[in-house]
Coordinates of C-alpha atoms in Angstrom, one line a residue:
Chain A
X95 CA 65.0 53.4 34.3
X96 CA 61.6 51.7 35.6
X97 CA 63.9 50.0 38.1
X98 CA 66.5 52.8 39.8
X99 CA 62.2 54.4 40.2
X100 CA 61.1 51.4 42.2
X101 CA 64.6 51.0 44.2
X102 CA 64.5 54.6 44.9
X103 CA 60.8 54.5 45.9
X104 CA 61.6 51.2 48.6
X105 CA 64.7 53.1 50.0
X106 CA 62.4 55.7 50.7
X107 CA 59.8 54.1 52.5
X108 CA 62.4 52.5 54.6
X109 CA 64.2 55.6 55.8
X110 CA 60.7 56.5 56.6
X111 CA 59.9 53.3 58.6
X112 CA 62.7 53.9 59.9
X113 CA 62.1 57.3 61.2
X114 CA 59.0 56.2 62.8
X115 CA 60.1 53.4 64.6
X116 CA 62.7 55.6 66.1
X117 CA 60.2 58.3 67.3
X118 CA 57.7 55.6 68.7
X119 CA 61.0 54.9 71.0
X120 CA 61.3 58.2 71.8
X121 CA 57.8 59.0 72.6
X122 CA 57.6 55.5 74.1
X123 CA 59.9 55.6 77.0
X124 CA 60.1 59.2 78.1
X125 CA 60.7 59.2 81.7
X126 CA 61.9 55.7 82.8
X127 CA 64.9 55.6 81.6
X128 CA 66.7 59.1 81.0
X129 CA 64.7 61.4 83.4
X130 CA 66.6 64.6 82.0
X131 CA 65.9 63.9 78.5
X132 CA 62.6 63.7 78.9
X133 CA 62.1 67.8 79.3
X134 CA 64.6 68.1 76.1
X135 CA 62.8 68.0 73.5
X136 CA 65.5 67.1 71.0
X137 CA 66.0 63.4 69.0
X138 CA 67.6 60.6 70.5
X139 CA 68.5 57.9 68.7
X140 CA 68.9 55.3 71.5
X141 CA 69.3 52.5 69.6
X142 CA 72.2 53.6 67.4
X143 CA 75.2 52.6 69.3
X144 CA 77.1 55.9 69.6
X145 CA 74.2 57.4 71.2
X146 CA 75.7 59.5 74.1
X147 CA 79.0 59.8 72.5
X148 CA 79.8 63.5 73.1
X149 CA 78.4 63.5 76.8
X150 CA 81.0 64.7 79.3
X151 CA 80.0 66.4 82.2
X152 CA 78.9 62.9 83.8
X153 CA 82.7 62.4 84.4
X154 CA 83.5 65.7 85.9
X155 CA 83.9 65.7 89.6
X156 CA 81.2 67.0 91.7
X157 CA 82.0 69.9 92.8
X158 CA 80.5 71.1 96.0
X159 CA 77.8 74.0 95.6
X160 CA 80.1 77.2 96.3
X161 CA 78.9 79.7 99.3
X162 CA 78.6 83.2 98.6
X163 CA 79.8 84.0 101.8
X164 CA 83.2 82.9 101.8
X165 CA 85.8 84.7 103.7
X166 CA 89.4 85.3 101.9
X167 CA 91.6 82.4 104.0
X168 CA 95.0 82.7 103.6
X169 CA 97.3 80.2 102.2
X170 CA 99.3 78.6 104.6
X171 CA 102.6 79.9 105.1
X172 CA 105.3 77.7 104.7
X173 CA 108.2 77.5 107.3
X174 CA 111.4 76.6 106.7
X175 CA 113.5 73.5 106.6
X176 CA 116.9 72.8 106.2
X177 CA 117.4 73.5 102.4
X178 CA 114.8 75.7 101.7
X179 CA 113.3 78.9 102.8
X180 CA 109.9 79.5 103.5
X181 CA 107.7 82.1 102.5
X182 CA 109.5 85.1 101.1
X183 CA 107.7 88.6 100.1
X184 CA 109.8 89.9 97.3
X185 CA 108.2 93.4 97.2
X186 CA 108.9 96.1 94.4
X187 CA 108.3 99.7 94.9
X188 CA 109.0 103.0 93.0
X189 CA 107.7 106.2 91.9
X190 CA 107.1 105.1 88.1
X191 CA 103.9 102.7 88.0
X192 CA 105.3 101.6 84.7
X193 CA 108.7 100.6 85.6
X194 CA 107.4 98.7 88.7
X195 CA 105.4 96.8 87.1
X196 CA 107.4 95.2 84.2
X197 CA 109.9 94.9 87.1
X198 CA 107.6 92.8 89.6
X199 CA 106.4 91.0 85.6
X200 CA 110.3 90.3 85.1
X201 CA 110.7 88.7 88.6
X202 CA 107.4 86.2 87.7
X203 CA 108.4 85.0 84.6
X204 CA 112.3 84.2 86.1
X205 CA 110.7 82.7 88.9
X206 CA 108.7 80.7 86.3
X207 CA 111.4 79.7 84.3
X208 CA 113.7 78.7 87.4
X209 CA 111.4 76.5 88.9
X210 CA 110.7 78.6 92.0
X211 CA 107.0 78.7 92.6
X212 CA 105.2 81.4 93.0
X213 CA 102.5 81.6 95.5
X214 CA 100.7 85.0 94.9
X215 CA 101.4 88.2 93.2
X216 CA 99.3 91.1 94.5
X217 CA 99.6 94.2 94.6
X218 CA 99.5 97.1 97.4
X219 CA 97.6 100.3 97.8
X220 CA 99.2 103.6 96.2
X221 CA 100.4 106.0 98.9
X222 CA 100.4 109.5 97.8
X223 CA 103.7 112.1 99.5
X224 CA 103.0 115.3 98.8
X225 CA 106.2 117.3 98.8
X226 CA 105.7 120.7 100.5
X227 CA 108.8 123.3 99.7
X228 CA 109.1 126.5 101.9
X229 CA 108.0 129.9 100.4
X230 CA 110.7 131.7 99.8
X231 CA 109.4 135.5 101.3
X232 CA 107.1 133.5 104.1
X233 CA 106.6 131.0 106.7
X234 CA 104.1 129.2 104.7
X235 CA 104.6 126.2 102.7
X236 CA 103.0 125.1 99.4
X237 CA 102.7 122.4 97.4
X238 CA 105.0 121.4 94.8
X239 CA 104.7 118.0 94.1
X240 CA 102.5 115.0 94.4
X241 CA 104.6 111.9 94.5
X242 CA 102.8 108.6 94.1
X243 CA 104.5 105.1 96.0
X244 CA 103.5 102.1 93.7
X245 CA 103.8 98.8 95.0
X246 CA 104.0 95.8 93.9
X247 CA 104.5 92.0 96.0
X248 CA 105.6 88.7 94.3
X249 CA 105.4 85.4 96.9
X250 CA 107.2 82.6 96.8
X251 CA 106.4 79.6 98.5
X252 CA 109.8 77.8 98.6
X253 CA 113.1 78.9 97.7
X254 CA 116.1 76.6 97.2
X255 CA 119.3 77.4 99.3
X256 CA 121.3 76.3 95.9
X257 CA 119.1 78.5 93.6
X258 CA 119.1 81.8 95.9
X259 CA 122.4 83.4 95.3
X260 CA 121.9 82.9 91.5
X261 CA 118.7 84.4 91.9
X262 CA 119.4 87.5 93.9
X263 CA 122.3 88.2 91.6
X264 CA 119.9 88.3 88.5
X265 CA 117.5 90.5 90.5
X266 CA 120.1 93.0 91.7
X267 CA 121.6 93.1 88.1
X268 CA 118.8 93.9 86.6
X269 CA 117.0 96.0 89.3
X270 CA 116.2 99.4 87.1
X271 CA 116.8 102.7 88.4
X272 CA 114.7 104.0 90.9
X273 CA 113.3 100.8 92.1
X274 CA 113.9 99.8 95.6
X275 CA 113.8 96.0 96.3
X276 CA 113.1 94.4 99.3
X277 CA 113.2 90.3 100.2
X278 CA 111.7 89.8 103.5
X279 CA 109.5 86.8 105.6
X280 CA 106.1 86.4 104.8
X281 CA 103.8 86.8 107.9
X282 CA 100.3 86.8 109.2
X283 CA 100.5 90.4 110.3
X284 CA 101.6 91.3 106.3
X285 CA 98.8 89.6 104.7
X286 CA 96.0 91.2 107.3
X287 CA 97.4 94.5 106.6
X288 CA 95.9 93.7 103.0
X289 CA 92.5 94.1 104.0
X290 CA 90.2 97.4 105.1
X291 CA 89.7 97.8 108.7
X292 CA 85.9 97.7 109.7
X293 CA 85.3 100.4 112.1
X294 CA 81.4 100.0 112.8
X295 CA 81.6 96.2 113.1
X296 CA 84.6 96.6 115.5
X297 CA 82.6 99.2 117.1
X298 CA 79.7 97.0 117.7
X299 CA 82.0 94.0 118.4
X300 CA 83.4 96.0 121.5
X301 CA 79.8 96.9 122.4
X302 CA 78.1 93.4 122.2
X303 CA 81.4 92.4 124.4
X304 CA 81.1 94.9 127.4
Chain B
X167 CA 133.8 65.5 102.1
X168 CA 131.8 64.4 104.9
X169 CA 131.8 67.7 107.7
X170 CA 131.4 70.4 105.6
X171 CA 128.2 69.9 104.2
X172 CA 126.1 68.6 106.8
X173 CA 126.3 71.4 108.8
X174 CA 125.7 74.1 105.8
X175 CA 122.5 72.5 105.5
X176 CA 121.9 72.4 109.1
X177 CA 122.5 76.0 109.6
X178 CA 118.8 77.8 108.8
X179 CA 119.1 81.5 108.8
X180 CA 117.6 84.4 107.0
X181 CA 118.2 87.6 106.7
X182 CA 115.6 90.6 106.2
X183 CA 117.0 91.9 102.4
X184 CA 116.4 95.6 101.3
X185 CA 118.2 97.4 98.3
X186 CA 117.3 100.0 97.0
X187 CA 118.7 102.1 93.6
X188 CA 117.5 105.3 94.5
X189 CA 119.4 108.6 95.5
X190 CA 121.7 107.4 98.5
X191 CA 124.5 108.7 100.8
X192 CA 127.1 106.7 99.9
X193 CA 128.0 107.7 96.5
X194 CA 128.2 104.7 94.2
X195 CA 126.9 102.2 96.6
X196 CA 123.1 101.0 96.5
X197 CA 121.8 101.2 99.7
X198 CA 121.8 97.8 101.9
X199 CA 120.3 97.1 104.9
X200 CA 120.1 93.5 106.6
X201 CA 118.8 91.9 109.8
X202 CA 119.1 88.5 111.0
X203 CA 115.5 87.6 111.9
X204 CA 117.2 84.6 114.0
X205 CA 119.7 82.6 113.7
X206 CA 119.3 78.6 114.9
X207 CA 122.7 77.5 117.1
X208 CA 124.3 74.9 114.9
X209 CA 124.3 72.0 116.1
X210 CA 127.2 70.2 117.2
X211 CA 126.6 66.7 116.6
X212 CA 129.1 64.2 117.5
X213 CA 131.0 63.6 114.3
X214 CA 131.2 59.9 114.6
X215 CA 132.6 59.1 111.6
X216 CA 135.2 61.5 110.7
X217 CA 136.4 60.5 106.6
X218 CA 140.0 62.3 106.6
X219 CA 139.9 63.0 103.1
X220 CA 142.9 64.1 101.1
X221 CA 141.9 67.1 99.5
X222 CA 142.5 70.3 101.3
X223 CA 139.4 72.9 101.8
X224 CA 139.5 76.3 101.1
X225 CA 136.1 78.9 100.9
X226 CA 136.5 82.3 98.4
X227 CA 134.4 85.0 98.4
X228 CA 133.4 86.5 95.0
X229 CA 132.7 90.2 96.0
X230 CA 130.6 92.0 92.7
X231 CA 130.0 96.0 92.8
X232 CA 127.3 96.1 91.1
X233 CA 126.2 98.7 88.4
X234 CA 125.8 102.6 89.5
X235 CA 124.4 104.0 86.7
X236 CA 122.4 102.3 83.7
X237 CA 124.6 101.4 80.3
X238 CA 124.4 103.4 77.4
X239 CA 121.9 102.2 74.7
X240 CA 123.2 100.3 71.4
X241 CA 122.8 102.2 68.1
X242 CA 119.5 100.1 67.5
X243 CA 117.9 100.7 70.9
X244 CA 118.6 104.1 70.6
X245 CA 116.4 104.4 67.5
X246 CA 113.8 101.9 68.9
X247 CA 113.6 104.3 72.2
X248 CA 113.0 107.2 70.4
X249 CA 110.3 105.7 67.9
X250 CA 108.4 104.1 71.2
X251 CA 108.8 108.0 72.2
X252 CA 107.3 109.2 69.7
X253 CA 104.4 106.7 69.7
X254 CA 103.5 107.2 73.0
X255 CA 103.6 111.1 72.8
X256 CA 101.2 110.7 69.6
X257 CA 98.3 108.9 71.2
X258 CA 98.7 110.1 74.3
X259 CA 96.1 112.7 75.7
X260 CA 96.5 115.9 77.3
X261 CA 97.6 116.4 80.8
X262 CA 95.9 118.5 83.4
X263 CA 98.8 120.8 83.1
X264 CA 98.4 121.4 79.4
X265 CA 94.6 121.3 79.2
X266 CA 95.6 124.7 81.7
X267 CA 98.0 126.1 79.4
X268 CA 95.4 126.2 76.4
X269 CA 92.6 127.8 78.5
X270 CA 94.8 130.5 79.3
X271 CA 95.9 131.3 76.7
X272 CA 92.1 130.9 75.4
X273 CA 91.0 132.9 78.1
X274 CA 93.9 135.8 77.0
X275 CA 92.6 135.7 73.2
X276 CA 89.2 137.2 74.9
X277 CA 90.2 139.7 76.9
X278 CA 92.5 140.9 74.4
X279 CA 89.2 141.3 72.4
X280 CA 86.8 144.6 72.7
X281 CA 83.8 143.1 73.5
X282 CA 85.1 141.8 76.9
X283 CA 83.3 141.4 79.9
X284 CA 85.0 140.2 82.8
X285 CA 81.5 139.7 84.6
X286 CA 81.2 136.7 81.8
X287 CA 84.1 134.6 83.2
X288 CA 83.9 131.7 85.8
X289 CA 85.0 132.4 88.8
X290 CA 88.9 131.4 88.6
X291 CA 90.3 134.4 90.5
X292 CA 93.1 132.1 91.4
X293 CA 94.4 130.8 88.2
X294 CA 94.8 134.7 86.5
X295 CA 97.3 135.5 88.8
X296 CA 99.7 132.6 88.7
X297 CA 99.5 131.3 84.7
X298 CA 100.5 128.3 83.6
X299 CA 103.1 129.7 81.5
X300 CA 104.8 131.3 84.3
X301 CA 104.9 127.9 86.5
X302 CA 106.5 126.4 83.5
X303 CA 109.4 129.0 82.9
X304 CA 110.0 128.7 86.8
X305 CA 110.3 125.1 86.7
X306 CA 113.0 125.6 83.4
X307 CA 114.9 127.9 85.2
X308 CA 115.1 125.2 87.8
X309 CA 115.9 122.6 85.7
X310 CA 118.9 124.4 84.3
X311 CA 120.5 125.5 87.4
X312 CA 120.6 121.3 88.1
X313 CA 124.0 119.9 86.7
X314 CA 124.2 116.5 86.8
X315 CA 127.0 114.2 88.0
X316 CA 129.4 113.0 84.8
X317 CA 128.6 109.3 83.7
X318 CA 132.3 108.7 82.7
X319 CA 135.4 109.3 84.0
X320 CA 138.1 108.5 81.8
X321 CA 140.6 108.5 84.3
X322 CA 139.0 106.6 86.5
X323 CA 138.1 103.6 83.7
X324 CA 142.0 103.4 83.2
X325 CA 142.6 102.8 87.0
X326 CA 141.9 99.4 88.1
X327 CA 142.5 99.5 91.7
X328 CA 140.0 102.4 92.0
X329 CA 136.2 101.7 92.8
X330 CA 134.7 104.3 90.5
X331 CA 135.9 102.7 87.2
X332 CA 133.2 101.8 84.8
X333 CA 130.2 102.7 86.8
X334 CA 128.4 101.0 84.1
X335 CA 129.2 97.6 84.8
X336 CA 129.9 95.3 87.8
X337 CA 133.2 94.7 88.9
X338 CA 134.8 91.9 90.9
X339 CA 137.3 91.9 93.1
X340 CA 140.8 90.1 92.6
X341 CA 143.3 90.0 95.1
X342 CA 147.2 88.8 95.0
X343 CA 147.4 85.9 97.8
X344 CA 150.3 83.4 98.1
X345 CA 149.6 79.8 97.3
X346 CA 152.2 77.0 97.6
X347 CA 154.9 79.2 97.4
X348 CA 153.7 81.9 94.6
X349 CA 152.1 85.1 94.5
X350 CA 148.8 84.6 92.5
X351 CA 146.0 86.7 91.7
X352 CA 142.8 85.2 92.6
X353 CA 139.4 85.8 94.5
X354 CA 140.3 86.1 98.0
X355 CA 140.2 82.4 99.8
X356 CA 141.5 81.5 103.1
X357 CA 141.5 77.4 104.1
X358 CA 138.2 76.4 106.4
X359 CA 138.9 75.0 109.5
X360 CA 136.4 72.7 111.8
X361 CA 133.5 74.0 113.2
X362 CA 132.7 76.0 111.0
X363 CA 130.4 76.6 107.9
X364 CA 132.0 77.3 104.7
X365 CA 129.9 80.6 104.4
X366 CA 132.0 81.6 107.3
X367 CA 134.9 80.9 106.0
X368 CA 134.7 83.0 103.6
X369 CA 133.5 85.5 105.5
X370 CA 136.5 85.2 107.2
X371 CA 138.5 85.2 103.9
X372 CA 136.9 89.1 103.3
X373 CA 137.5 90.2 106.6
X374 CA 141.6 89.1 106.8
X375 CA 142.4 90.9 103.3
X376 CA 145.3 93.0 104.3
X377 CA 144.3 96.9 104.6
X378 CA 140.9 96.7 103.3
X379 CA 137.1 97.1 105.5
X380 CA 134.9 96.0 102.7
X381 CA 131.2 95.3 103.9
X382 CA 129.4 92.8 102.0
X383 CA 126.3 90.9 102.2
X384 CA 126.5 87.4 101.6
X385 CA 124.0 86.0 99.0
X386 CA 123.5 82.6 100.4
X387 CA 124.2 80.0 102.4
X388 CA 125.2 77.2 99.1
X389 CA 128.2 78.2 97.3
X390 CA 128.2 79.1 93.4
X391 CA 131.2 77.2 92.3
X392 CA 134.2 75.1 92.6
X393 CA 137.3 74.5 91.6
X394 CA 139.8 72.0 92.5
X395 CA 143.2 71.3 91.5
X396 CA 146.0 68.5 92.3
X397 CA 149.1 69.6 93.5
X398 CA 152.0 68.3 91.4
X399 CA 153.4 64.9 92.0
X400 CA 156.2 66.1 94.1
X401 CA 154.5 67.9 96.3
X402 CA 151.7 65.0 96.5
X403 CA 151.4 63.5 100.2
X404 CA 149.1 61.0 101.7
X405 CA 147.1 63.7 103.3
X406 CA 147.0 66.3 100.8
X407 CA 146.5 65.5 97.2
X408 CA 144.9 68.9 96.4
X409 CA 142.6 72.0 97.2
X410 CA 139.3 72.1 96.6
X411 CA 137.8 75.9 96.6
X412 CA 134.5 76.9 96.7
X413 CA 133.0 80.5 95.9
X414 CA 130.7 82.4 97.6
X415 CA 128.9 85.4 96.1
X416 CA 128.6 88.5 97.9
X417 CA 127.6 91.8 97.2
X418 CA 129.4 95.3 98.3
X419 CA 127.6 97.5 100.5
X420 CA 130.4 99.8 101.8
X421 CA 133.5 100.0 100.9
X422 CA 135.0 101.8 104.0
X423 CA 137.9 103.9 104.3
X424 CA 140.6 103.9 100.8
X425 CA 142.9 101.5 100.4
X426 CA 146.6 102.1 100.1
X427 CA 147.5 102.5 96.3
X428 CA 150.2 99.7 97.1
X429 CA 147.0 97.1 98.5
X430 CA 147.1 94.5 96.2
X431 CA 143.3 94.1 94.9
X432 CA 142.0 94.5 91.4
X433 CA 138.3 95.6 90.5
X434 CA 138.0 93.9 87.3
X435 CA 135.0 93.5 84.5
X436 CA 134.5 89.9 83.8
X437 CA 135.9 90.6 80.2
X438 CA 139.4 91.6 81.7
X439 CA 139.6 88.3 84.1
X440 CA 142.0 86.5 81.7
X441 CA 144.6 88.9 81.6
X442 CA 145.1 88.4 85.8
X443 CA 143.8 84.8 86.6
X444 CA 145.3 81.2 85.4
X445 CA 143.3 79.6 82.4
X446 CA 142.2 76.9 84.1
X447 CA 140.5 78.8 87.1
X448 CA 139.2 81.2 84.9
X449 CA 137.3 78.6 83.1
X450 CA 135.3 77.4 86.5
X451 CA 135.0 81.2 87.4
X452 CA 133.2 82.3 84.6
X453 CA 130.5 79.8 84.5
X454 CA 129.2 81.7 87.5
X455 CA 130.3 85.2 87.1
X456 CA 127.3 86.9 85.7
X457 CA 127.7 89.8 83.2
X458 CA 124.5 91.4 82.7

């Protein structure tokens, strides 16, 4: 019994030697060596050899400090070759928000699952028709309904010439009712009409210009 | 094999694509509009090598109807609908047009009360005139005086020349063309000829059917299939061992004046292909006949 006492009593005394040895490192060389550690006030076992094993972010590329300022560039728009076509707009529009959108979803997954990549899917301000009947005792007309135009725009960046026709086929097969579909060009024109016209800085544009 | 397929892939040209499934003119036809945005001149290169192969070339154009009207649900899907139905009308919230309803017919509980004083109401001179409940049994009345159009004609399902059958699915079209000697029914092909693309061929193959001004949009520029048979050995030359035919799809946008009841096309389902077509060309034809 006397003897586990006295072995317990030396392992204890040499954890704690130990212990201080490693904190005189610490305390010892703060600064020199790892200038961020030296504000952290955690422990760091130096000596041990898997010290630093979990660090990562030293391997990460540097990435470049991001601008607030940056204006929305548009991808480039990819022109055609021989056995591919370039951009393409496949746009989706209908009266039922609901319908339109599992349609335009539909079109992204198949176009995942074919291979065709997809550049953007976005989707287009709501345009409101309101449908005016004729009073039947009058001249007057009156409101009868508000019809809402949803829109919806999946791009594809490259389309294969063999894949197309099998494509289309699945889109027109399983186009739902009241959905119009529509395959055109992407161009410069369609992606500014995305954005919000600025009338005061064009105002003040024209000014500072005459 | 060498002409043909250098130039298909030489040829760059696209086509503005619109189609839309709502409420058209034409009835049974979705509406199709297409522009050319340009078309590139092929160019005629100076076939240097020219390979006379043996095989004989021919372009077909598989022309779909597509779908009018949606298929009927399946026994299961029926009772899936109506439980999603039901779902959605249980948490759903009330629409403007209802939240209306119940304040008139709140705001009629009051007056129908003695201690009523109009003075006490919000201004909403013009909602007392025109209630809610009157809008309402206008817009039934509407709604029954709109019959619509029947889904299924039975006589028109049984008769397979006619373009209405089965508005359900999508048909193809079949036509009886003499090959080598026999009349056979198959999709409509005519034999390419130099200088031009095999898309145009079978262009060309649409436009000679006897009797017939179908308008169709091409889907592509790359055919969908191929099939190619050897001609027995009798008939075997050193030219021509056999045909090679290769399918274009295409889509029906109009379907022009009617054809004679004697023309000799077929609008079949993809179900009823065996009864007309040989075995063996069936078997390449349904790998890319779609039947959704």
């Amino acid at each position: 019994m006397l003897f586990c006492f006295v072995q317990l009593q030396v392992s204890v005394t040499q954890q704690a030697c130990v212990l201080n040895q490693a904190l005189a490192l610490c305390r010892a060389t703060p600064s020199s060596q790892h200038p961020v550690w030296a504000s952290v006030s955690e422990r760091q076992y130096k000596s041990m050899p898997t010290h630093g094993i979990g660090r990562w972010r030293h391997l990460l590329p540097k990435e470049a400090p991001k601008k607030k300022k940056d204006k929305h560039q548009m991808k480039e728009i990819m022109a055609e070759t021989d056995t591919t076509y370039g951009t393409l707009n496949v746009k989706v529009s209908g009266y039922d928000m609901t319908v339109v959108e599992h349609y335009s979803q539909y079109i992204h997954n198949l176009c995942n699952r074919l291979g065709i990549k997809v550049a953007e899917s976005y989707a287009l301000p709501t345009k409101s028709t309101e449908v005016m009947l004729m009073q039947e005792q009058g001249t007057k007309m009156y409101v009868d309904a508000v019809l809402k135009t949803h829109e919806r725009v999946v791009q594809l960046s490259r389309l294969d010439t063999a894949v197309c026709p099998v494509f289309m086929d699945v889109l027109l097969k399983n186009q739902p009712e009241g959905v119009e579909l529509s395959v055109k060009e992407h161009t410069e024109a369609d992606f500014q009409a995305r954005f919000k016209g600025r009338p005061e800085l064009e105002g003040l544009i024209a000014q500072m210009s005459h | 094999m060498a002409a043909p397929c250098r130039r298909m892939a030489a040829r760059s040209l696209f086509h503005f694509l619109s189609f839309s499934r709502t409420a058209g003119g034409n009835s049974g036809f979705r509406q199709f509009s297409s522009t050319s945005v340009h078309r590139a001149t092929l160019q005629t290169k100076s076939v240097t090598e020219k390979a006379s192969s043996p095989w004989t070339l021919m372009a077909a154009v598989c022309l779909q109807r597509l779908p009018v009207i949606s298929a009927d649900c399946g026994p299961i899907e029926r009772k899936f609908r109506d439980m999603m139905l039901q779902l959605e009308l249980e948490k759903s919230l009330l629409s403007d047009h209802e939240l209306r309803l119940l304040e008139d017919a709140e705001r009629m509980s009051r007056k129908q009360a003695d201690d009523y004083d109009s003075d006490e109401e919000d201004e909403r001179g013009d909602q007392e005139i025109v209630l809610a409940q009157d809008l309402e049994d206008s817009w039934e009345q509407k709604l029954k005086s709109f019959q619509p159009a029947l889904r299924v004609t039975a006589d028109a399902d049984k008769d397979l020349t006619s373009l209405e059958r089965c508005l359900a699915d999508s048909l193809l079209l079949v036509a009886e063309q003499q090959v080598g000697g026999e009349k056979l029914w198959l999709l409509p092909q005519t034999q390419w000829q130099e200088g031009e693309t095999l898309r145009q061929t079978a262009e060309r193959a649409l436009a000679s059917l006897p009797a017939a001004g179908f308008k169709a949009t091409f889907l592509g520029n790359a055919p969908c299939g191929v099939y190619k048979y050897k001609l027995p050995k009798a008939a075997r030359t050193e030219s021509s061992v056999g045909t090679k035919v290769f399918f274009f799809k295409a889509i029906l946008s109009d379907s022009g004046p009617p054809a004679a009841p004697n023309a000799p096309f077929l609008w079949v389902k993809k179900n009823e292909l065996q009864r007309y077509l040989k075995p063996a060309y069936v078997m390449k034809v349904d790998r890319f006949i779609l039947d959704l």
